Short mmCIF file of C-alpha atoms in Angstrom, two decimals:
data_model
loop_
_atom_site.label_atom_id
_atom_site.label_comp_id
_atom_site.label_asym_id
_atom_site.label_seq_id
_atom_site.Cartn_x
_atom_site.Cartn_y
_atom_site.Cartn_z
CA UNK R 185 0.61 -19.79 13.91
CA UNK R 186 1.12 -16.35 11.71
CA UNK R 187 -0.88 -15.80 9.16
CA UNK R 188 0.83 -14.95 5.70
CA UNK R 189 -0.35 -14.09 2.40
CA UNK R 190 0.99 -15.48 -0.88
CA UNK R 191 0.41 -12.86 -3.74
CA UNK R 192 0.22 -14.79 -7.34
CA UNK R 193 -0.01 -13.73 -10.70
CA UNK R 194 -2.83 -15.87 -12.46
CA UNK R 195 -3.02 -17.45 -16.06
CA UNK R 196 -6.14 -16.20 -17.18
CA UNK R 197 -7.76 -17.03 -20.59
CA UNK R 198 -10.37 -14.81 -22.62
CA UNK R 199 -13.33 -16.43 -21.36
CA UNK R 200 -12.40 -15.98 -17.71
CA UNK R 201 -11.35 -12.32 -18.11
CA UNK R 202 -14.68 -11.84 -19.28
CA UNK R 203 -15.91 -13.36 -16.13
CA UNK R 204 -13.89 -11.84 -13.60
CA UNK R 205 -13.98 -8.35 -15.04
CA UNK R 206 -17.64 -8.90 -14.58
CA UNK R 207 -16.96 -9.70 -10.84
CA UNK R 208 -14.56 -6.77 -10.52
CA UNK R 209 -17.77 -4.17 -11.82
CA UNK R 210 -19.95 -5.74 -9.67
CA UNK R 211 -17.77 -5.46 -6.62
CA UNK R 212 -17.44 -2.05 -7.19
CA UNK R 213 -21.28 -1.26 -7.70
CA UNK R 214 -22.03 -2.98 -4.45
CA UNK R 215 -19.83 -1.01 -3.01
CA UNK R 216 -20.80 2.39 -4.27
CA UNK R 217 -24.69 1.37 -3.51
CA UNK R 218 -23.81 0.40 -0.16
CA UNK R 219 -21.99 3.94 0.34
CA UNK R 220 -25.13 5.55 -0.71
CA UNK R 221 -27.50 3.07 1.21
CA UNK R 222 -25.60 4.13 3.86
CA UNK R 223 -25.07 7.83 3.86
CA UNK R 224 -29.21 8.07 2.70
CA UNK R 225 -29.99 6.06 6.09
CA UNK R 226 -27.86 8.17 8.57
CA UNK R 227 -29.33 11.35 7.36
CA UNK R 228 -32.63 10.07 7.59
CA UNK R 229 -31.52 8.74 11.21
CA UNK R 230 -30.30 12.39 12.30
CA UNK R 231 -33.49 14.06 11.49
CA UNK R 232 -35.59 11.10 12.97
CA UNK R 233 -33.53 8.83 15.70
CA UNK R 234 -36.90 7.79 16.91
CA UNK R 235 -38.14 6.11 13.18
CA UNK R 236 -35.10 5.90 11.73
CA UNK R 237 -32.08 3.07 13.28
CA UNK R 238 -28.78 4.35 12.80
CA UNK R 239 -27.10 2.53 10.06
CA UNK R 240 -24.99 -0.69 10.00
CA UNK R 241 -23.80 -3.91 8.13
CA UNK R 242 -26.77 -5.90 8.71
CA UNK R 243 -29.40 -3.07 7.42
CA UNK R 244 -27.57 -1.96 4.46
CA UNK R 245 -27.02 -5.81 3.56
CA UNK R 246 -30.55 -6.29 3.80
CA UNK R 247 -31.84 -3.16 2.28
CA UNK R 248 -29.20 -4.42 -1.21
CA UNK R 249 -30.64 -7.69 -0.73
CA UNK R 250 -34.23 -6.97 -0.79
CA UNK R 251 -33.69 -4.40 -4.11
CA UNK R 252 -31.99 -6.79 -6.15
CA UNK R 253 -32.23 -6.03 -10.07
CA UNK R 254 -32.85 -9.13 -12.29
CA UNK R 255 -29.23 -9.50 -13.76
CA UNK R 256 -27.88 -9.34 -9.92
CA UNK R 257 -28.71 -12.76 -9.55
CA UNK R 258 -26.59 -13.69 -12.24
CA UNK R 259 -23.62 -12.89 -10.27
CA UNK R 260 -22.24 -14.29 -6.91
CA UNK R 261 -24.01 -12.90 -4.16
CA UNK R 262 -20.66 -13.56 -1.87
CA UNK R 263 -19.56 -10.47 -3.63
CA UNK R 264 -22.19 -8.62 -2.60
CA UNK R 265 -22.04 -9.49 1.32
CA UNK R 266 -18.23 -9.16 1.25
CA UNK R 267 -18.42 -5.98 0.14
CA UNK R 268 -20.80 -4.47 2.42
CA UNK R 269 -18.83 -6.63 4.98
CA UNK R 270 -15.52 -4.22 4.33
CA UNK R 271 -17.59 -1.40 4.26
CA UNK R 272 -18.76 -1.52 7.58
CA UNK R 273 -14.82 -2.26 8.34
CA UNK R 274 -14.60 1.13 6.69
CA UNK R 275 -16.72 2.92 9.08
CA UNK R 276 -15.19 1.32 12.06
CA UNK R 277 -12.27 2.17 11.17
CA UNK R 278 -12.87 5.74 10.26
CA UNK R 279 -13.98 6.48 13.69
CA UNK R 280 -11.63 5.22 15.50
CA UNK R 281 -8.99 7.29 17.22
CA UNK R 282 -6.89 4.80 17.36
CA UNK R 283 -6.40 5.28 13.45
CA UNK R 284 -6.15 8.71 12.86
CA UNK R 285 -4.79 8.50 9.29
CA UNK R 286 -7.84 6.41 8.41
CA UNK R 287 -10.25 8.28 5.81
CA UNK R 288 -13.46 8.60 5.63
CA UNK R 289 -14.95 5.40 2.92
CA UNK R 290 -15.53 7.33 -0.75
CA UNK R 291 -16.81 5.91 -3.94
CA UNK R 292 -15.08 4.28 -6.05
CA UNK R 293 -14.00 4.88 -9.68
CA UNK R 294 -13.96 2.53 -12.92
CA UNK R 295 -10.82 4.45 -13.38
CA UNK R 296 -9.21 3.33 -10.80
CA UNK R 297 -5.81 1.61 -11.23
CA UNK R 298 -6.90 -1.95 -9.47
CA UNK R 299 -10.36 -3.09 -9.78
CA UNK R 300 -11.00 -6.63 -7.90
CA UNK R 301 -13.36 -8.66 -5.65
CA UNK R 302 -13.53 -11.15 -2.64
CA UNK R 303 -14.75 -14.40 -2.07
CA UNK R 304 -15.06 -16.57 0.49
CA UNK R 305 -16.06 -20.01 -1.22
CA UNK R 306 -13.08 -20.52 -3.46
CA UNK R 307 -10.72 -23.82 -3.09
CA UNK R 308 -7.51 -25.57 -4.04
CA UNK R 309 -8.32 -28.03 -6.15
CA UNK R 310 -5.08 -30.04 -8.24
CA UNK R 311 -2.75 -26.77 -7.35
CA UNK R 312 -4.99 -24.55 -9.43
CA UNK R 313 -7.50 -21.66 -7.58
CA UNK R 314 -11.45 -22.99 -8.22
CA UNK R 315 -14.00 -19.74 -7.64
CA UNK R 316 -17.59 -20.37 -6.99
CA UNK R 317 -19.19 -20.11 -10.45
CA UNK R 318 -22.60 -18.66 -10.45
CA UNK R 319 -25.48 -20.11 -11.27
CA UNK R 320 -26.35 -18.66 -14.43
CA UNK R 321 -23.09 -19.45 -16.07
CA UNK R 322 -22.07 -22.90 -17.38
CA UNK R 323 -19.26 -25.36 -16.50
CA UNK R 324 -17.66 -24.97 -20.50
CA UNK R 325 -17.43 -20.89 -19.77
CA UNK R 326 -15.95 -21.58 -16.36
CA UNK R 327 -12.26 -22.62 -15.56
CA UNK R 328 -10.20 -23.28 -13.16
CA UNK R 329 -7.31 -20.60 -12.55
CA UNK R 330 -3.66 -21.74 -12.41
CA UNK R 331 -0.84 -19.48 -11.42
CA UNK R 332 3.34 -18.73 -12.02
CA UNK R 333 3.93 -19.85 -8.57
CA UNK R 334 3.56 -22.84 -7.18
CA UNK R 335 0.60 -22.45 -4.47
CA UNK R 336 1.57 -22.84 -0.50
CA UNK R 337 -1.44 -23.81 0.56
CA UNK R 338 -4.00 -26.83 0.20
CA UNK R 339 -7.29 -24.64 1.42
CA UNK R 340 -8.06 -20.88 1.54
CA UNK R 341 -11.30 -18.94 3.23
CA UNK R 342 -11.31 -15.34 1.92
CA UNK R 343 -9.42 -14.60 -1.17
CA UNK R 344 -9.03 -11.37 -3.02
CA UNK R 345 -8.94 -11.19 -7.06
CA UNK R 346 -7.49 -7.98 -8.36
CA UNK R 347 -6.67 -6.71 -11.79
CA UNK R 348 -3.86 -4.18 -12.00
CA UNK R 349 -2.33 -2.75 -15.46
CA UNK R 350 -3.74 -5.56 -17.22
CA UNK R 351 -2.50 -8.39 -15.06
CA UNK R 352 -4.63 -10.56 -12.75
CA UNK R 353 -3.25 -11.52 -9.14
CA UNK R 354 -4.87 -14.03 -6.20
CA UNK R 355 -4.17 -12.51 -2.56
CA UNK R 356 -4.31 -15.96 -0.42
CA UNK R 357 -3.96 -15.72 2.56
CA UNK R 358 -3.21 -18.63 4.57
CA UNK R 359 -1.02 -19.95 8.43
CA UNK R 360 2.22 -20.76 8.78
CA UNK R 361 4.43 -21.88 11.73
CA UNK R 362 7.68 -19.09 12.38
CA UNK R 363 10.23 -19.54 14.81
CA UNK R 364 12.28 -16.69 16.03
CA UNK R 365 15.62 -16.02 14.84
CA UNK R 366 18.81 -16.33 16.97
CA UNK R 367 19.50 -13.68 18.99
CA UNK R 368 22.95 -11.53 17.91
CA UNK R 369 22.63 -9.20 21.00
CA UNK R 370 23.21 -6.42 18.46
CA UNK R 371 21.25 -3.12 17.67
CA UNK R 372 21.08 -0.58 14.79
CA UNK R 373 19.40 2.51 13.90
CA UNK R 374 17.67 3.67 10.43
CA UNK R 375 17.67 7.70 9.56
CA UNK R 376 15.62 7.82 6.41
CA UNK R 377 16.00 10.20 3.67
CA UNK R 378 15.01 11.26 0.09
CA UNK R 379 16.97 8.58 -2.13
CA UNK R 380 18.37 7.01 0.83
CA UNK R 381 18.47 5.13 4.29
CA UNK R 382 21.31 4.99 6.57
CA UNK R 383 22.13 2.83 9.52
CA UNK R 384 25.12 2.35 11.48
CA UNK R 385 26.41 -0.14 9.31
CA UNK R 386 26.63 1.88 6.32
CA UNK R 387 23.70 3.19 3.76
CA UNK R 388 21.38 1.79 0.87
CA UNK R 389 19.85 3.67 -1.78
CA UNK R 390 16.33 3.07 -2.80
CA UNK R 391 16.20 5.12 -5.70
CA UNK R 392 19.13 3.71 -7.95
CA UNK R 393 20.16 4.67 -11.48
CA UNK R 394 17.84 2.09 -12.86
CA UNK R 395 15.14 3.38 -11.11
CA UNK R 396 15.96 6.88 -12.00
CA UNK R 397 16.14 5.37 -16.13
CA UNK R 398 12.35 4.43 -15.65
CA UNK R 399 10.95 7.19 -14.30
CA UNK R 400 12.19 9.14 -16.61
CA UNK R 401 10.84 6.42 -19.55
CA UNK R 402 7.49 7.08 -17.61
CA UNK R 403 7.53 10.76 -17.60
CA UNK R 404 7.92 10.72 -21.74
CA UNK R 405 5.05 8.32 -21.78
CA UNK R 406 3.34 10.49 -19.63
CA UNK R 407 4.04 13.26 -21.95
CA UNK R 408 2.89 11.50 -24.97
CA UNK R 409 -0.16 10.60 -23.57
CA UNK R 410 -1.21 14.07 -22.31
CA UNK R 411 -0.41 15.66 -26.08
CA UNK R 412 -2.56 12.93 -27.59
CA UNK R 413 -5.52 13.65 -24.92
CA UNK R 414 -5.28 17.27 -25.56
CA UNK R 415 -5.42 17.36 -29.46
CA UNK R 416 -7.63 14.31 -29.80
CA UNK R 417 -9.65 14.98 -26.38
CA UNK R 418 -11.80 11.88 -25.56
CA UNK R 419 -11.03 9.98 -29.12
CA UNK R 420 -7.77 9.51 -28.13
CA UNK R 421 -8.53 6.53 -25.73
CA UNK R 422 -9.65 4.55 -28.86
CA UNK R 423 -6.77 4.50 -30.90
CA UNK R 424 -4.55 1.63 -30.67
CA UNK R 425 -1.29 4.51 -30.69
CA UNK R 426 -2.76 5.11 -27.23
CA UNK R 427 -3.35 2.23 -26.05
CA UNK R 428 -0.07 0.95 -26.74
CA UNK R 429 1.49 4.08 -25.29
CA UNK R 430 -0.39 3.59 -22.25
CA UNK R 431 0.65 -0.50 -21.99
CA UNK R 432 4.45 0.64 -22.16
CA UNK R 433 3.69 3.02 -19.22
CA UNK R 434 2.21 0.33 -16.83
CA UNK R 435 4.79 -1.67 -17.40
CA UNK R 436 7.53 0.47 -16.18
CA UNK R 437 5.29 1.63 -13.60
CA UNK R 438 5.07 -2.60 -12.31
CA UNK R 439 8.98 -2.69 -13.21
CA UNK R 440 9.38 0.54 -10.47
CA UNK R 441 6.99 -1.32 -7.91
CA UNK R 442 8.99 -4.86 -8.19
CA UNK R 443 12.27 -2.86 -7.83
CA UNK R 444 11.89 -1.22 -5.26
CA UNK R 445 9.64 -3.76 -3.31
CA UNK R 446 12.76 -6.14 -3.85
CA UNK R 447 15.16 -3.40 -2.20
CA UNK R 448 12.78 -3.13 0.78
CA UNK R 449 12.12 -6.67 1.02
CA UNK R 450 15.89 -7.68 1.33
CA UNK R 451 17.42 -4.56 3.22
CA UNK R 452 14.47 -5.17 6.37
CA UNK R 453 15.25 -9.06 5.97
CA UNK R 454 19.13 -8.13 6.92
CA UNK R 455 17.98 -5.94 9.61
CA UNK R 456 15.76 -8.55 11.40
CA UNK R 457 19.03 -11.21 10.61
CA UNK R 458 21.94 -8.77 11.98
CA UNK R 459 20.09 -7.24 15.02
CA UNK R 460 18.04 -7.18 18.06
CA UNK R 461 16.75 -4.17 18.33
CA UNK R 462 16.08 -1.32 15.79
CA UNK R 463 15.57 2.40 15.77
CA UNK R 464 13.45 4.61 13.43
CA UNK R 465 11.50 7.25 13.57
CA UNK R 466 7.74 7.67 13.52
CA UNK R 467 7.67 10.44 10.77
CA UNK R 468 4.38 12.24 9.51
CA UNK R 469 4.44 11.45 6.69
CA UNK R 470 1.50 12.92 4.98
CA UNK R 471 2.08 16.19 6.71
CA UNK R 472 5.55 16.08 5.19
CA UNK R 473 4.57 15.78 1.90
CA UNK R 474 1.85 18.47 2.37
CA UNK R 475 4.95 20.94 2.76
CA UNK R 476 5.60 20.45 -1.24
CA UNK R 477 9.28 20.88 -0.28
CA UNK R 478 10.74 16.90 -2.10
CA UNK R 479 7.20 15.49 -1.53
CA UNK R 480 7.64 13.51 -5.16
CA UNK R 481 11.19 11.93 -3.33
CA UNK R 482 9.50 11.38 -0.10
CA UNK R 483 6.64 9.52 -2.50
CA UNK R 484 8.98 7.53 -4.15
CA UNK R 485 11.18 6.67 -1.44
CA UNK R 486 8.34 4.92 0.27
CA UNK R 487 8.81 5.60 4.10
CA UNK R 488 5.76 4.53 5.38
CA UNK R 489 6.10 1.17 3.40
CA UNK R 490 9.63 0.59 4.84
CA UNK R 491 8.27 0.97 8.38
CA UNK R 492 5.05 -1.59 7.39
CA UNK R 493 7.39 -4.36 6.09
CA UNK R 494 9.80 -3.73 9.22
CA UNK R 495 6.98 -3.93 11.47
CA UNK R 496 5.44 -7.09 10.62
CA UNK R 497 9.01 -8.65 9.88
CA UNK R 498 9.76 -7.50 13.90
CA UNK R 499 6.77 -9.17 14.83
CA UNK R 500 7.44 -12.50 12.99
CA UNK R 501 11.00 -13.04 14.17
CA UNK R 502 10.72 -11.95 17.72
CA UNK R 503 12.85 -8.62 17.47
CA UNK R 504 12.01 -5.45 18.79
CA UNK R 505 11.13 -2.08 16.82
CA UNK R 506 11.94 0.89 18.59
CA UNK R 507 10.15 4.51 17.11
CA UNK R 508 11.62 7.38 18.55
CA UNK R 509 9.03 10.53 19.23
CA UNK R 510 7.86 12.60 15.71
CA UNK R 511 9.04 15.65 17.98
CA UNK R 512 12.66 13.77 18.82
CA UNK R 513 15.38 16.42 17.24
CA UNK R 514 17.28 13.51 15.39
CA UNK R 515 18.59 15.79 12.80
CA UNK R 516 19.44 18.82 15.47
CA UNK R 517 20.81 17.43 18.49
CA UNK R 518 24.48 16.65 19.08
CA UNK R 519 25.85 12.76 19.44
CA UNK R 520 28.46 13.93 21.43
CA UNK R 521 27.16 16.48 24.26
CA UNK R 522 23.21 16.42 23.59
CA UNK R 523 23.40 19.87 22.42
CA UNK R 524 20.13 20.56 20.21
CA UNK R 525 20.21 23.34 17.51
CA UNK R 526 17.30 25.80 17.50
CA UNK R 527 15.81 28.69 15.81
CA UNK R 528 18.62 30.76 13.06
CA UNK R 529 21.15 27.82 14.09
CA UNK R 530 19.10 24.63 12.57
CA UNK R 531 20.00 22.64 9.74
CA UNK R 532 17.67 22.86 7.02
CA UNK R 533 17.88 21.09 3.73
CA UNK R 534 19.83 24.32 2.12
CA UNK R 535 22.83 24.13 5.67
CA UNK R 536 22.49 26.77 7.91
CA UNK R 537 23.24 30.17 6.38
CA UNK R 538 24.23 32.21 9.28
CA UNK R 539 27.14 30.05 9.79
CA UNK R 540 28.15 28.55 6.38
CA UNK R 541 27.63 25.36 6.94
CA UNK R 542 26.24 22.88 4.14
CA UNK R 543 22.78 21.20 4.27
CA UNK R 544 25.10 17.27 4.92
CA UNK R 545 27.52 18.32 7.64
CA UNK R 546 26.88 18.53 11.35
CA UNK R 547 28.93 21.03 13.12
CA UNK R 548 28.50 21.73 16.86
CA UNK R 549 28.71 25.27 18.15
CA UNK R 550 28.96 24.08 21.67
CA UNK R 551 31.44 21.33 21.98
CA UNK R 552 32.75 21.66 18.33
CA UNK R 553 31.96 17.98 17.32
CA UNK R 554 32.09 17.46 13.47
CA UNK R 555 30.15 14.46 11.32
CA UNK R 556 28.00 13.94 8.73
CA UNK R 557 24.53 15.27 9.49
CA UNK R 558 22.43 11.70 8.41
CA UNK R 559 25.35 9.64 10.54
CA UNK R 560 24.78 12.30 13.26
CA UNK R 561 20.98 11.79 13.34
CA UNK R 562 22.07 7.36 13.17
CA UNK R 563 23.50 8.10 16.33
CA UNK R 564 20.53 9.87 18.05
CA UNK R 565 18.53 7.05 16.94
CA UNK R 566 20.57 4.61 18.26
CA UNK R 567 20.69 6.53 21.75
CA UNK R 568 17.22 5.72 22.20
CA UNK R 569 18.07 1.70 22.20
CA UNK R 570 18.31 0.06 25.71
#
């Protein structure tokens, strides 16, 4: 059995949104005490390991627990434990190697784009998502949540509740039975670029003109909403010019996300259809976009998301993902002879000016073998294959 997770968008009335916002700040203040419950108890454990236990989930649970404020208990107190539950996940996680990418846990902000919370005691009841209702609250103020989608499941354990540009969504996660695909015997490779991914059966682009039509919508909006902060200062939050400003921005913002989710969605599904075995590269990402040089393209070309959604889809359907070395000279080396460019002679993203070349073509100074440079680098890839 794999376990899945079926996203929804909920139907949430006034009185709810009252509730779960509610739930959202409370999350969040767990959370943050928690951080400083647990920062305040390993500096008191570093000066005094003999009086002072080192910190974990249990302690920090118990020190929330036993300093609960009167209006706490009007609240569920699942969100408390989860939260402290996933900050200890935090920690783990942090210091392991294993992870290097992995930050260290930070506060978080009421300004944050998505605010939500977790609970564990939530059920399917008639098709519609039931969450524990606390005690103080009564059954009139208290309703159960249906959704856009038709729900896959008939019980859930953990469920996540997020808000996110004024939308409310259900992460629930749940098992389902998948069998591997046919085998085709076939295998490809994927050179990823700014705008664009190739393989050896041609190229998609992941940054199309409509794409290209919103962003610049959201720059203007952007704009607008910077002039009206800077002549109003913090007024300008309260006027309904603004807020309307700012709706039409996070709605091109969740038109960008669907978009380009879609593209990703159905160009890895065709790869895990047509082949066997596939070829990509495991880039730095974050150190490449350090470098400033296309960082917003890298950004919005989402590498590291392609490579997630491959990776799980690999794992579900039985085929095997190949990642070639970050040091591998994809770009550099010759298909033909294995020749591999280096120092004045590389291709950089402006050619190669001591021999005229441009920044797309390939040109070998060894055996003379001409292509472009991103099908060049498709056939390194695809080298690496068995």
């Amino acid at each position: 059995m794999t376990i899945k997770t079926q996203v929804v968008k909920l139907k949430v009335n006034k009185t709810m949104q009252k509730q779960l916002d509610a739930l959202c700040d409370y999350r969040r203040y767990c959370w943050n005490k928690g951080l400083e419950t647990w920062q305040l108890m390993y500096e008191a454990h570093t000066l005094n390991k003999k009086d002072n236990p080192s910190p974990n989930e249990c302690r920090v649970r118990d020190e929330l627990v036993a300093n609960k404020a009167d209006w706490q208990y009007d609240l569920s107190a699942r969100c408390l434990q989860l939260a402290i539950k996933d900050l200890a996940n935090a920690w783990k996680n942090f210091f392991d190697k294993s992870q290097p990418d992995w930050g260290i846990p930070s506060f978080k902000s009421k300004k944050a784009p998505r605010q939500g919370f977790k609970t564990d005691r939530a059920k399917i009841v008639n098709g519609r998502l039931r969450l524990d209702r606390p005690r103080s609250i009564s059954k009139d103020s208290w309703h159960d949540l249906s959704s856009y989608e038709v729900l896959k499941m008939s019980e859930v354990k953990v469920v996540s509740i997020f808000k996110e540009k004024g939308a409310y969504y259900a992460a629930l996660p749940y098992e389902e039975e998948i069998s591997s695909k046919a085998k085709t015997y076939q295998k490809t490779a994927v050179d990823v670029n700014v705008g664009h991914f190739d393989y050896t059966d041609g190229k998609i682009n992941v940054l199309p003109a409509k794409l290209q039509k919103l962003y610049k919508r959201i720059k203007h909006y952007q704009r607008m909403l910077a002039r009206k902060r800077e002549v109003n200062g913090k007024l300008a939050t309260k006027s309904n010019n603004y807020f309307a400003v700012r709706t039409k921005l996070q709605r091109d913002y969740r038109k960008v996300a669907n978009i380009q989710n879609d593209l990703l969605q159905q160009f890895t599904t065709k790869l895990v259809d047509n082949y066997d075995q596939i070829v990509i590269e495991d880039l730095a990402v974050k150190q490449m976009m350090m470098t400033h040089v296309a960082s917003k393209g890298m950004q919005r070309s989402l590498f590291s998301r392609f490579r997630q959604i491959l990776t799980y889809k690999c794992n579900w359907y039985g085929k095997e993902l190949i990642l070639a070395d970050k040091t591998y000279p994809s770009t550099q080396r010759c298909a033909a002879c294995g020749y591999v460019k280096k120092g004045d002679k590389k291709i950089t993203l402006q050619g190669n000016k001591k021999h005229g070349t441009k920044h797309n073509e390939y040109i070998c100074y060894e055996c003379g073998y001409k292509n472009d440079r991103d099908e060049n680098a498709v056939l390194n890839l695809l080298a690496l294959a068995k």
